[in-house]
Structures are given as C-alpha cells and as structure tokens.
Tab-separated table of C-alpha atoms in Angstrom:
chain	number	residue	atom	x	y	z
A	196	UNK	CA	18.738	-88.833	-25.033
A	197	UNK	CA	22.101	-89.006	-26.596
A	198	UNK	CA	23.964	-86.104	-28.203
A	199	UNK	CA	27.105	-87.021	-30.357
A	200	UNK	CA	28.871	-83.956	-31.831
A	201	UNK	CA	31.806	-84.238	-34.278
A	202	UNK	CA	33.476	-87.339	-32.935
A	203	UNK	CA	36.840	-88.622	-33.925
A	204	UNK	CA	38.607	-91.727	-33.368
A	205	UNK	CA	41.788	-93.134	-34.938
A	206	UNK	CA	43.378	-96.623	-34.490
A	207	UNK	CA	47.478	-96.669	-35.444
A	208	UNK	CA	46.810	-93.615	-37.751
A	209	UNK	CA	43.572	-95.355	-39.569
A	210	UNK	CA	40.680	-93.024	-39.317
A	211	UNK	CA	37.826	-95.315	-37.777
A	212	UNK	CA	35.235	-92.245	-36.940
A	213	UNK	CA	35.673	-89.316	-38.896
A	214	UNK	CA	33.596	-86.522	-37.475
A	215	UNK	CA	30.235	-88.345	-36.468
A	216	UNK	CA	27.458	-86.086	-35.463
A	217	UNK	CA	23.985	-87.135	-34.546
A	218	UNK	CA	21.186	-87.136	-31.961
A	219	UNK	CA	19.175	-89.992	-30.794
A	220	UNK	CA	15.685	-89.252	-29.044
A	221	UNK	CA	14.260	-91.173	-26.288
A	222	UNK	CA	12.606	-94.396	-27.047
A	223	UNK	CA	13.401	-94.803	-30.296
A	224	UNK	CA	14.887	-97.851	-31.931
A	225	UNK	CA	17.799	-96.319	-33.740
A	226	UNK	CA	19.628	-98.568	-36.535
A	227	UNK	CA	23.308	-98.176	-37.334
A	228	UNK	CA	23.907	-99.622	-40.669
A	229	UNK	CA	27.290	-99.882	-42.851
A	230	UNK	CA	29.727	-102.200	-44.050
A	231	UNK	CA	32.339	-104.189	-42.079
A	232	UNK	CA	35.119	-101.554	-41.161
A	233	UNK	CA	32.719	-98.399	-41.734
A	234	UNK	CA	32.942	-97.880	-37.703
A	235	UNK	CA	29.676	-99.059	-36.569
A	236	UNK	CA	31.103	-101.163	-33.644
A	237	UNK	CA	33.608	-98.072	-32.701
A	238	UNK	CA	30.752	-95.901	-32.638
A	239	UNK	CA	28.873	-98.053	-29.984
A	240	UNK	CA	31.986	-98.883	-27.700
A	241	UNK	CA	32.645	-94.953	-27.751
A	242	UNK	CA	29.138	-94.614	-26.507
A	243	UNK	CA	29.635	-97.442	-23.981
A	244	UNK	CA	32.966	-96.018	-22.947
A	245	UNK	CA	34.745	-98.977	-23.908
A	246	UNK	CA	36.951	-96.939	-26.187
A	247	UNK	CA	37.981	-93.139	-25.405
A	248	UNK	CA	37.371	-90.801	-28.651
A	249	UNK	CA	40.287	-88.742	-29.806
A	250	UNK	CA	38.213	-85.660	-29.708
A	251	UNK	CA	34.446	-84.473	-30.026
A	252	UNK	CA	31.474	-84.324	-27.738
A	253	UNK	CA	29.239	-87.019	-26.511
A	254	UNK	CA	26.504	-86.621	-23.849
A	255	UNK	CA	24.715	-89.873	-22.996
A	256	UNK	CA	21.324	-89.103	-20.805
A	257	UNK	CA	21.114	-92.103	-18.872
A	258	UNK	CA	22.766	-95.591	-18.022
A	259	UNK	CA	23.615	-97.807	-20.828
A	260	UNK	CA	23.455	-101.496	-21.403
A	261	UNK	CA	25.494	-103.325	-24.213
A	262	UNK	CA	25.302	-106.682	-25.809
A	263	UNK	CA	28.409	-108.150	-27.270
A	264	UNK	CA	28.118	-109.627	-30.779
A	265	UNK	CA	29.989	-112.821	-29.564
A	266	UNK	CA	27.907	-112.353	-26.101
A	267	UNK	CA	30.708	-112.803	-23.620
A	268	UNK	CA	28.700	-114.547	-20.907
A	269	UNK	CA	30.766	-115.652	-18.261
A	270	UNK	CA	31.560	-119.315	-18.988
A	271	UNK	CA	31.839	-120.330	-15.291
A	272	UNK	CA	28.641	-119.267	-14.179
A	273	UNK	CA	25.213	-120.684	-14.931
A	274	UNK	CA	22.544	-118.623	-16.758
A	275	UNK	CA	20.861	-117.563	-13.799
A	276	UNK	CA	24.267	-116.576	-12.052
A	277	UNK	CA	24.966	-114.837	-15.120
A	278	UNK	CA	21.880	-112.669	-14.824
A	279	UNK	CA	22.222	-112.028	-10.924
A	280	UNK	CA	25.564	-111.250	-10.702
A	281	UNK	CA	25.954	-107.655	-11.854
A	282	UNK	CA	22.725	-106.788	-9.775
A	283	UNK	CA	24.649	-107.282	-6.872
A	284	UNK	CA	26.193	-103.608	-7.823
A	285	UNK	CA	23.019	-102.230	-8.876
A	286	UNK	CA	21.466	-100.760	-5.704
A	287	UNK	CA	24.295	-101.201	-3.368
A	288	UNK	CA	23.069	-98.400	-1.063
A	289	UNK	CA	19.878	-99.971	-0.570
A	290	UNK	CA	19.121	-101.059	3.152
A	291	UNK	CA	17.254	-104.013	2.791
A	292	UNK	CA	19.966	-106.354	0.943
A	293	UNK	CA	17.623	-109.332	1.341
A	294	UNK	CA	14.388	-107.735	-0.096
A	295	UNK	CA	16.418	-106.545	-3.042
A	296	UNK	CA	17.982	-109.678	-3.862
A	297	UNK	CA	14.499	-111.334	-3.653
A	298	UNK	CA	13.463	-108.509	-5.986
A	299	UNK	CA	16.380	-109.494	-8.538
A	300	UNK	CA	15.606	-112.871	-8.426
A	301	UNK	CA	12.005	-112.504	-9.205
A	302	UNK	CA	13.175	-110.078	-11.956
A	303	UNK	CA	15.670	-112.561	-13.541
A	304	UNK	CA	13.100	-115.485	-13.279
A	305	UNK	CA	10.519	-113.422	-15.159
A	306	UNK	CA	12.999	-112.238	-17.966
A	307	UNK	CA	14.339	-115.824	-18.457
A	308	UNK	CA	10.194	-117.197	-18.685
A	309	UNK	CA	9.506	-114.099	-21.237
A	310	UNK	CA	12.399	-115.233	-23.107
A	311	UNK	CA	11.294	-118.595	-22.899
A	312	UNK	CA	14.722	-120.106	-21.455
A	313	UNK	CA	13.622	-120.492	-17.690
A	314	UNK	CA	14.423	-124.379	-18.251
A	315	UNK	CA	18.021	-123.349	-18.669
A	316	UNK	CA	18.685	-121.055	-15.622
A	317	UNK	CA	21.082	-123.849	-13.866
A	318	UNK	CA	22.897	-124.482	-17.206
A	319	UNK	CA	26.424	-123.208	-18.025
A	320	UNK	CA	26.492	-120.996	-21.258
A	321	UNK	CA	28.760	-123.540	-23.169
A	322	UNK	CA	25.747	-125.826	-23.686
A	323	UNK	CA	23.449	-123.313	-25.121
A	324	UNK	CA	22.968	-122.870	-28.794
A	325	UNK	CA	23.653	-119.735	-30.206
A	326	UNK	CA	20.116	-118.240	-30.194
A	327	UNK	CA	19.814	-119.299	-26.384
A	328	UNK	CA	22.923	-117.631	-25.698
A	329	UNK	CA	22.013	-114.555	-27.243
A	330	UNK	CA	18.812	-114.494	-25.089
A	331	UNK	CA	20.553	-114.842	-21.845
A	332	UNK	CA	23.158	-112.020	-23.143
A	333	UNK	CA	19.961	-109.858	-23.743
A	334	UNK	CA	18.638	-110.534	-20.391
A	335	UNK	CA	21.797	-110.079	-18.546
A	336	UNK	CA	21.961	-106.865	-20.035
A	337	UNK	CA	18.763	-105.789	-19.278
A	338	UNK	CA	18.995	-106.792	-15.658
A	339	UNK	CA	21.099	-103.488	-14.681
A	340	UNK	CA	17.894	-101.500	-15.853
A	341	UNK	CA	19.476	-99.540	-18.910
A	342	UNK	CA	17.860	-96.432	-20.263
A	343	UNK	CA	19.954	-97.057	-23.629
A	344	UNK	CA	20.657	-100.368	-24.910
A	345	UNK	CA	23.647	-100.791	-27.464
A	346	UNK	CA	23.183	-103.830	-29.447
A	347	UNK	CA	26.415	-105.061	-31.983
A	348	UNK	CA	25.423	-107.082	-34.745
A	349	UNK	CA	22.704	-109.182	-32.967
A	350	UNK	CA	21.758	-111.327	-36.002
A	351	UNK	CA	25.103	-112.463	-36.745
A	352	UNK	CA	25.248	-116.159	-37.066
A	353	UNK	CA	21.691	-116.878	-36.598
A	354	UNK	CA	19.155	-118.450	-39.041
A	355	UNK	CA	16.289	-116.575	-40.380
A	356	UNK	CA	13.592	-118.108	-37.484
A	357	UNK	CA	15.825	-117.107	-34.843
A	358	UNK	CA	16.483	-113.785	-36.376
A	359	UNK	CA	12.699	-113.106	-36.116
A	360	UNK	CA	12.460	-113.943	-32.567
A	361	UNK	CA	15.143	-111.489	-32.139
A	362	UNK	CA	13.193	-108.508	-33.793
A	363	UNK	CA	10.302	-109.426	-31.357
A	364	UNK	CA	12.462	-109.473	-28.415
A	365	UNK	CA	13.951	-106.283	-29.224
A	366	UNK	CA	10.991	-104.580	-30.027
A	367	UNK	CA	9.346	-105.750	-26.644
A	368	UNK	CA	12.216	-104.357	-24.988
A	369	UNK	CA	11.659	-100.918	-26.605
A	370	UNK	CA	8.008	-101.006	-25.645
A	371	UNK	CA	8.839	-100.526	-22.188
A	372	UNK	CA	10.623	-97.114	-22.918
A	373	UNK	CA	14.116	-98.419	-23.384
A	374	UNK	CA	16.191	-96.236	-26.273
A	375	UNK	CA	18.128	-98.597	-28.500
A	376	UNK	CA	20.896	-98.304	-30.679
A	377	UNK	CA	21.465	-101.414	-33.309
A	378	UNK	CA	24.702	-101.642	-35.265
A	379	UNK	CA	24.007	-104.291	-38.165
A	380	UNK	CA	25.156	-104.989	-41.539
A	381	UNK	CA	21.750	-106.806	-42.443
A	382	UNK	CA	19.668	-104.216	-43.781
A	383	UNK	CA	16.182	-106.122	-44.251
A	384	UNK	CA	16.673	-106.882	-40.392
A	385	UNK	CA	17.279	-103.287	-39.710
A	386	UNK	CA	14.405	-101.881	-41.439
A	387	UNK	CA	11.988	-104.297	-40.125
A	388	UNK	CA	13.092	-103.231	-36.606
A	389	UNK	CA	14.161	-99.215	-36.698
A	390	UNK	CA	12.507	-96.137	-36.512
A	391	UNK	CA	15.446	-94.390	-38.065
A	392	UNK	CA	18.572	-95.863	-39.765
A	393	UNK	CA	22.141	-94.023	-40.158
A	394	UNK	CA	24.460	-95.747	-42.885
A	395	UNK	CA	28.125	-95.156	-41.819
A	396	UNK	CA	30.567	-95.127	-44.520
A	397	UNK	CA	34.181	-94.730	-43.761
A	398	UNK	CA	33.600	-93.330	-40.484
A	399	UNK	CA	31.138	-90.796	-41.666
A	400	UNK	CA	27.320	-90.645	-42.096
A	401	UNK	CA	26.353	-91.093	-45.684
A	402	UNK	CA	22.501	-91.065	-45.265
A	403	UNK	CA	20.073	-90.674	-42.490
A	404	UNK	CA	16.567	-91.913	-42.995
A	405	UNK	CA	13.611	-92.150	-41.231
A	406	UNK	CA	12.282	-95.687	-42.075
A	407	UNK	CA	8.572	-94.854	-41.814
A	408	UNK	CA	8.882	-91.824	-44.563
A	409	UNK	CA	10.503	-94.126	-47.200
A	410	UNK	CA	8.439	-96.507	-49.113
A	411	UNK	CA	11.095	-99.226	-49.431
A	412	UNK	CA	13.851	-98.221	-47.125
A	413	UNK	CA	16.111	-101.256	-47.490
A	414	UNK	CA	16.282	-100.990	-51.330
A	415	UNK	CA	16.967	-97.353	-51.091
A	416	UNK	CA	19.882	-97.964	-48.625
A	417	UNK	CA	21.083	-100.915	-50.840
A	418	UNK	CA	21.862	-98.390	-53.394
A	419	UNK	CA	24.106	-96.560	-50.808
A	420	UNK	CA	25.509	-99.851	-49.860
A	421	UNK	CA	26.690	-100.425	-53.286
A	422	UNK	CA	27.837	-96.913	-54.193
A	423	UNK	CA	29.978	-96.888	-50.933
A	424	UNK	CA	31.524	-100.482	-51.564
B	300	UNK	CA	64.831	-155.308	8.496
B	301	UNK	CA	64.395	-153.473	12.172
B	302	UNK	CA	67.520	-151.198	10.869
B	303	UNK	CA	65.375	-150.202	7.710
B	304	UNK	CA	62.316	-149.453	9.424
B	305	UNK	CA	64.306	-147.446	12.128
B	306	UNK	CA	65.920	-145.660	8.987
B	307	UNK	CA	62.242	-145.015	7.207
B	308	UNK	CA	61.106	-143.652	10.416
B	309	UNK	CA	64.163	-141.493	10.972
B	310	UNK	CA	64.110	-140.070	7.304
B	311	UNK	CA	59.983	-139.600	7.536
B	312	UNK	CA	60.265	-137.281	10.490
B	313	UNK	CA	61.405	-134.823	7.778
B	314	UNK	CA	58.097	-135.172	6.167
B	315	UNK	CA	56.288	-132.411	7.996
B	316	UNK	CA	59.347	-130.092	7.592
B	317	UNK	CA	59.044	-130.465	3.916
B	318	UNK	CA	55.492	-129.818	3.655
B	319	UNK	CA	55.868	-126.676	5.803
B	320	UNK	CA	58.313	-125.487	3.278
B	321	UNK	CA	55.900	-126.576	0.387
B	322	UNK	CA	52.888	-124.869	2.121
B	323	UNK	CA	54.511	-121.595	3.164
B	324	UNK	CA	56.411	-121.290	-0.217
B	325	UNK	CA	53.533	-122.092	-2.302
B	326	UNK	CA	51.204	-119.689	-0.418
B	327	UNK	CA	53.619	-116.911	-0.839
B	328	UNK	CA	54.254	-117.769	-4.263
B	329	UNK	CA	50.679	-117.615	-5.120
B	330	UNK	CA	49.786	-114.468	-3.372
B	331	UNK	CA	52.888	-112.345	-4.642
B	332	UNK	CA	52.830	-114.283	-8.177
B	333	UNK	CA	48.959	-112.916	-8.367
B	334	UNK	CA	49.887	-109.484	-7.434
B	335	UNK	CA	52.735	-109.383	-10.001
B	336	UNK	CA	50.480	-110.979	-12.748
B	337	UNK	CA	47.860	-108.343	-11.924
B	338	UNK	CA	50.543	-105.299	-11.963
B	339	UNK	CA	51.833	-106.379	-15.100
B	340	UNK	CA	48.624	-106.804	-17.096
B	341	UNK	CA	47.581	-103.479	-15.748
B	342	UNK	CA	50.740	-102.096	-16.855
B	343	UNK	CA	51.620	-100.759	-13.639
B	344	UNK	CA	55.558	-100.953	-12.795
B	345	UNK	CA	56.115	-102.940	-15.389
B	346	UNK	CA	59.720	-102.667	-15.698
B	347	UNK	CA	60.102	-103.480	-11.976
B	348	UNK	CA	58.059	-106.478	-12.098
B	349	UNK	CA	59.770	-107.823	-15.378
B	350	UNK	CA	63.118	-107.168	-13.750
B	351	UNK	CA	62.420	-108.912	-10.670
B	352	UNK	CA	60.972	-111.892	-12.594
B	353	UNK	CA	64.115	-111.846	-14.847
B	354	UNK	CA	66.512	-111.765	-11.964
B	355	UNK	CA	64.683	-114.441	-9.845
B	356	UNK	CA	64.409	-116.895	-12.677
B	357	UNK	CA	67.965	-115.888	-14.063
B	358	UNK	CA	69.698	-116.973	-10.685
B	359	UNK	CA	70.235	-120.443	-9.152
B	360	UNK	CA	67.801	-121.144	-6.301
B	361	UNK	CA	70.547	-122.159	-4.039
B	362	UNK	CA	72.099	-119.136	-4.265
B	363	UNK	CA	68.975	-117.168	-3.483
B	364	UNK	CA	68.338	-119.485	-0.623
B	365	UNK	CA	72.156	-119.058	0.712
B	366	UNK	CA	71.757	-115.145	-0.030
B	367	UNK	CA	68.577	-114.951	2.267
B	368	UNK	CA	69.729	-117.117	4.999
B	369	UNK	CA	73.549	-116.110	5.233
B	370	UNK	CA	73.644	-112.382	4.001
B	371	UNK	CA	70.504	-110.934	4.924
B	372	UNK	CA	71.433	-111.016	8.754
B	373	UNK	CA	75.015	-109.403	7.779
B	374	UNK	CA	73.158	-106.694	5.827
B	375	UNK	CA	70.260	-105.929	8.091
B	376	UNK	CA	70.577	-107.711	11.365
B	377	UNK	CA	67.300	-109.928	11.201
B	378	UNK	CA	67.927	-113.253	12.260
B	379	UNK	CA	65.947	-116.228	10.595
B	380	UNK	CA	65.410	-119.600	11.515
B	381	UNK	CA	66.070	-122.164	8.635
B	382	UNK	CA	62.619	-122.851	8.401
B	383	UNK	CA	61.508	-119.173	7.781
B	384	UNK	CA	64.439	-118.483	5.650
B	385	UNK	CA	63.376	-121.479	3.439
B	386	UNK	CA	59.864	-120.255	3.079
B	387	UNK	CA	60.939	-116.753	2.196
B	388	UNK	CA	63.066	-117.950	-0.654
B	389	UNK	CA	61.186	-120.634	-2.033
B	390	UNK	CA	58.181	-118.391	-1.706
B	391	UNK	CA	60.015	-115.469	-3.920
B	392	UNK	CA	61.150	-117.944	-6.437
B	393	UNK	CA	57.939	-119.513	-6.977
B	394	UNK	CA	56.291	-116.155	-7.134
B	395	UNK	CA	57.877	-115.322	-10.272
B	396	UNK	CA	57.323	-118.237	-11.902
B	397	UNK	CA	53.644	-118.545	-10.847
B	398	UNK	CA	53.267	-114.732	-11.972
B	399	UNK	CA	54.671	-116.109	-15.363
B	400	UNK	CA	51.962	-118.948	-15.384
B	401	UNK	CA	49.050	-116.374	-14.530
B	402	UNK	CA	50.083	-113.799	-16.783
B	403	UNK	CA	49.626	-116.059	-19.963
B	404	UNK	CA	46.478	-117.411	-18.268
B	405	UNK	CA	45.053	-113.614	-17.922
B	406	UNK	CA	46.325	-112.760	-21.467
B	407	UNK	CA	44.547	-115.669	-23.060
B	408	UNK	CA	41.080	-114.962	-21.700
B	409	UNK	CA	39.012	-113.033	-24.414
B	410	UNK	CA	39.129	-108.834	-23.809
B	411	UNK	CA	35.481	-109.116	-24.125
B	412	UNK	CA	35.334	-110.585	-20.456
B	413	UNK	CA	37.036	-107.738	-18.983
B	414	UNK	CA	34.646	-105.377	-21.243
B	415	UNK	CA	31.639	-107.245	-20.091
B	416	UNK	CA	32.228	-106.967	-16.617
B	417	UNK	CA	33.088	-103.216	-17.424
B	418	UNK	CA	29.587	-102.726	-19.169
B	419	UNK	CA	27.747	-104.281	-16.246
B	420	UNK	CA	29.167	-101.839	-13.982
B	421	UNK	CA	31.122	-104.516	-11.947
B	422	UNK	CA	33.670	-102.883	-9.742
B	423	UNK	CA	37.302	-103.782	-10.399
B	424	UNK	CA	37.966	-105.797	-7.513
B	425	UNK	CA	34.836	-107.993	-8.044
B	426	UNK	CA	35.751	-108.176	-11.583
B	427	UNK	CA	39.009	-109.975	-10.947
B	428	UNK	CA	37.972	-111.829	-8.112
B	429	UNK	CA	34.478	-113.166	-9.339
B	430	UNK	CA	34.756	-113.090	-13.153
B	431	UNK	CA	38.585	-113.099	-14.091
B	432	UNK	CA	40.619	-115.305	-11.779
B	433	UNK	CA	38.282	-118.258	-11.256
B	434	UNK	CA	38.483	-118.651	-15.236
B	435	UNK	CA	42.427	-118.007	-15.153
B	436	UNK	CA	42.977	-120.264	-12.304
B	437	UNK	CA	40.946	-123.062	-14.150
B	438	UNK	CA	42.698	-122.669	-17.324
B	439	UNK	CA	46.149	-122.906	-15.621
B	440	UNK	CA	45.514	-125.384	-13.215
B	441	UNK	CA	47.903	-127.940	-14.899
B	442	UNK	CA	50.740	-125.648	-15.070
B	443	UNK	CA	50.391	-124.540	-11.348
B	444	UNK	CA	50.272	-128.047	-10.460
B	445	UNK	CA	53.352	-128.579	-11.987
B	446	UNK	CA	54.937	-125.750	-10.478
B	447	UNK	CA	54.086	-127.136	-6.788
B	448	UNK	CA	55.561	-130.361	-7.841
B	449	UNK	CA	58.743	-128.357	-9.125
B	450	UNK	CA	58.902	-126.630	-5.650
B	451	UNK	CA	58.492	-129.699	-3.695
B	452	UNK	CA	61.622	-131.130	-5.398
B	453	UNK	CA	63.562	-128.036	-4.949
B	454	UNK	CA	62.962	-128.072	-1.362
B	455	UNK	CA	65.734	-130.696	-1.083
B	456	UNK	CA	68.139	-127.867	-1.334
B	457	UNK	CA	67.071	-126.446	2.200
B	458	UNK	CA	69.928	-129.077	3.317
B	459	UNK	CA	72.666	-126.695	2.335
B	460	UNK	CA	71.321	-124.070	4.927
B	461	UNK	CA	71.031	-127.059	7.607
B	462	UNK	CA	67.373	-127.955	7.483
B	463	UNK	CA	66.266	-131.476	8.561
B	464	UNK	CA	64.396	-132.389	5.679
B	465	UNK	CA	64.088	-135.993	4.243
B	466	UNK	CA	66.907	-135.393	1.739
B	467	UNK	CA	69.109	-134.373	4.582
B	468	UNK	CA	68.311	-136.923	7.147
B	469	UNK	CA	68.828	-139.612	4.589
B	470	UNK	CA	72.336	-138.364	4.007
B	471	UNK	CA	73.045	-138.430	7.862
B	472	UNK	CA	71.991	-141.908	7.721
B	473	UNK	CA	74.021	-142.752	4.807
B	474	UNK	CA	77.085	-141.142	6.392
B	475	UNK	CA	76.655	-142.954	9.762
B	476	UNK	CA	76.186	-146.275	8.372
B	477	UNK	CA	78.411	-145.874	5.421
B	478	UNK	CA	75.694	-147.038	2.994
B	479	UNK	CA	74.085	-144.743	0.531
B	480	UNK	CA	71.849	-146.891	-1.454
B	481	UNK	CA	69.004	-147.722	1.109
B	482	UNK	CA	68.466	-144.468	2.896
B	483	UNK	CA	68.385	-142.478	-0.702
B	484	UNK	CA	66.176	-144.985	-2.029
B	485	UNK	CA	63.831	-144.438	1.038
B	486	UNK	CA	64.272	-140.510	0.521
B	487	UNK	CA	63.180	-141.173	-2.984
B	488	UNK	CA	60.326	-143.266	-2.279
B	489	UNK	CA	58.980	-140.346	0.096
B	490	UNK	CA	59.368	-137.384	-2.587
B	491	UNK	CA	57.836	-139.832	-5.103
B	492	UNK	CA	55.034	-140.423	-2.873
B	493	UNK	CA	54.410	-136.699	-2.182
B	494	UNK	CA	54.558	-135.888	-6.018
B	495	UNK	CA	52.018	-138.791	-6.677
B	496	UNK	CA	49.712	-137.049	-3.940
B	497	UNK	CA	49.882	-133.642	-5.179
B	498	UNK	CA	49.042	-135.048	-8.954
B	499	UNK	CA	45.910	-137.146	-7.538
B	500	UNK	CA	44.693	-133.868	-5.972
B	501	UNK	CA	45.129	-131.966	-9.029
B	502	UNK	CA	43.387	-134.262	-11.319
B	503	UNK	CA	40.579	-134.304	-8.726
B	504	UNK	CA	39.976	-130.734	-8.781
B	505	UNK	CA	40.475	-130.662	-12.620
B	506	UNK	CA	37.844	-133.413	-12.916
B	507	UNK	CA	35.441	-131.185	-10.720
B	508	UNK	CA	35.883	-128.434	-12.590
B	509	UNK	CA	34.850	-130.161	-15.829
B	510	UNK	CA	32.052	-131.874	-14.395
B	511	UNK	CA	30.517	-128.621	-13.203
B	512	UNK	CA	30.799	-127.322	-16.553
B	513	UNK	CA	29.999	-130.673	-18.620
B	514	UNK	CA	27.114	-132.127	-16.659
C-alpha cells in the first residue's frame, strides 16, 4: 500500500528524517512512535505531500486522508458544512450532481450518527469540546473516502475515557479496509490499537515490532524510549 | 433660515458625487488590493508588489490625483473626466492600504487551514474563495471599515481637480457670500453623518458575524 525507501528531510540544516525505509501493508494499523522531534509528524506530512522530501522514494497506492493534531476544522462553517464542503470536489465528473449531493448528505449524516454527534450538525466548531472536535475532524477526513488514513497525535489533550473512544473509532474505520498510519508518543495507546509499531529516534527507525508477537509491547518499547532520550 | 436651507441643499447635492467616488474607489481598492495580497502571499512578483505599495504609500494622494488627471492625458492622450480620474486615483491609493490589511489577515490565519484544504483536495481557487477569504475578511473587518472612512475623508481632495463635491461646494458658497463658518459647518455635518453611517453598517455586519458564531 505504501512504500518508502531511504527518505531524507532537512529543515535549516537540522536532519529530521535520516534515511527512512518501510513498507505498510493494506488494511493494517501502523503505529509510529517516538519522542517529540523524532520525525513522526514530518514523515506523515511527507506521505501526505505537505512536505517535499529532500531525497528518497515514496510510493503511495491510494488516496490519503489526514487528521491534524489540532484538527483544523473550518471555523466559519458548521459541523455539517465542514463535512460536506470537501465532497464537492470528490466526484466532480459525475453526471448527476443532485444525486451525488444527496448521497454525500446521507453519508455525512450517517457518519455523525455513528460518531454520536448528530445533534451537533448545525453548530460551529468553536462551541465543541476537544473530543467532539476530534470526531468531526475524523469524520471530515473520511468524507473523501481515503484508502490510507494518516493521523497525527490523535490522543493529545484528551482524557482517558475519550482516548478509549478514539481507539474504538479508529478501529472501526480500519474494519472497513482503510489502512491507517497513526503517529503518537503515547505508547499505551499505540499498543492498544496498532498491528505493528515503528519507533523513530532522531529521524531513523530504532525498532520495528509486530505487536501481536510481543508479550508486552509497551514495556518493550519503553526500554528503547529510555535508551533514546 | 431660507439662505441656510438653500446653502444646505446646494452643498448636499455633492453627496451623490462623493458616494460615487467612494464606492468606485473602494471597489477598485478591494479588488486590486485582494489580488496584490494574494500575489504577495504566494510569493509571486513580490518585488513589484512591494515597490508598488511602498510608492503609493510614500507619496501624497494629492500628487497621485494630480498626476492621473493632469499628466496622464499629456503622456498617452487619454482624456479622463474628473469622476473617472478620481475613482482611479482613490482606487489605486486605497488598493495599497487594503492589500496590507488583507496581507496581515492572511498571514495571521493558521497555516493548518491552508493545509487542511490541501489534504481534502480542495482546488486553490475554492480554497481562497470559500475557506481563506471569508475568515480573513471577518478578522480584518474593523480595519477595512477604518480604511473606508479614511477614503471618504480623502475624497475631499477631488476639489483640486475641480470635482463638485461637498467640500468644493461649501467653498463656492463661502466665496460668494463672504462667510466661511456656516458652509464649512454644513459640509462637516454631511461628512460626519456619512462616517456615522459607515460605522453603523460596519458594526451591524460585525455583530451579525459574531451572532452566527456564538449562538
């Protein structure tokens, strides 16, 4: 689904990514761990083409969706408008505009219902709580029907109960076949959700583990965390 | 009293002319200013845009107005009426200020808003039209209202190329009747009334926008 080979990225003479190579299989949940400044976000941003790598090879086998750490909802649009706006450009070529508009409306309402925020449809983002904003951001990035879903620090600033909801939510997205790449510094969260975790350290891959084959992956990764900081 | 009324009506007949100058000038100002600010944000022709803004802000408006009315016809033979010369001069002048206002508004938006639009596959034109500019305009509305008020007061300069606006009409009355106090007061009241009206409309729009966001 995603192939990366020897990716490098430098910002003002600071090496952020220093030769990253990895492959992500379809429909897997792939965790990207590492302390802050280890290059997790930059790697995600390179995959999303928000950053141009200095050199290396990156092949992405499908449309990507991206969820920002600070959500970046459009503040002047209601929740429903946030969801619907991007779909205007999804199937531009479709002949029956009315029909596709109706479908998108249906999809958006279903999505809000599934995330139990349907009563917030007409509300502006500034009156939502952090957890609600995140659900809207998740719904919005899923509206364009991505094959790969990139998620930057989805649990930052959320309480324990909400994090549990996020795990369920992301898992349910994965169940319909969407490949996920999740960057987070929260190892407990990552081990709960991922099939495979890569730990980045100073722009390089320090460990690459299959979560199911490790008896206690969080503790195992924490050892590397300590060693890397 | 009869004289006062007649004078007021005579001076007030300049209102339409002032409003034409203001409306036309600000329309050009906002369109050109918008293009300049987007050029500058996208780092296209930055040098030219910066020089333009610097020269316009660095020379007196009275000079720009005279230049367009008196010297352009001499250079390229295009004859302009007082109204068109005024609209062009005020429009160009205003565009420099509007572009700076909008630029600061664009730069104060989080970069993530541009990136969010990009990740959702929203085409550039629609990103500016539906995502970026509505937020920018809301944020800079008070500054834009200030700019309209400044422009309104500057239209009084049209008198130097013979435009029959409120100011010029009051001067004519004063010269005819050897009395400055009343006609100038009448002109002042007209201008101040217009400013109050602009402020009122600006506040209405601001309130409407904040009501939408804080229901």
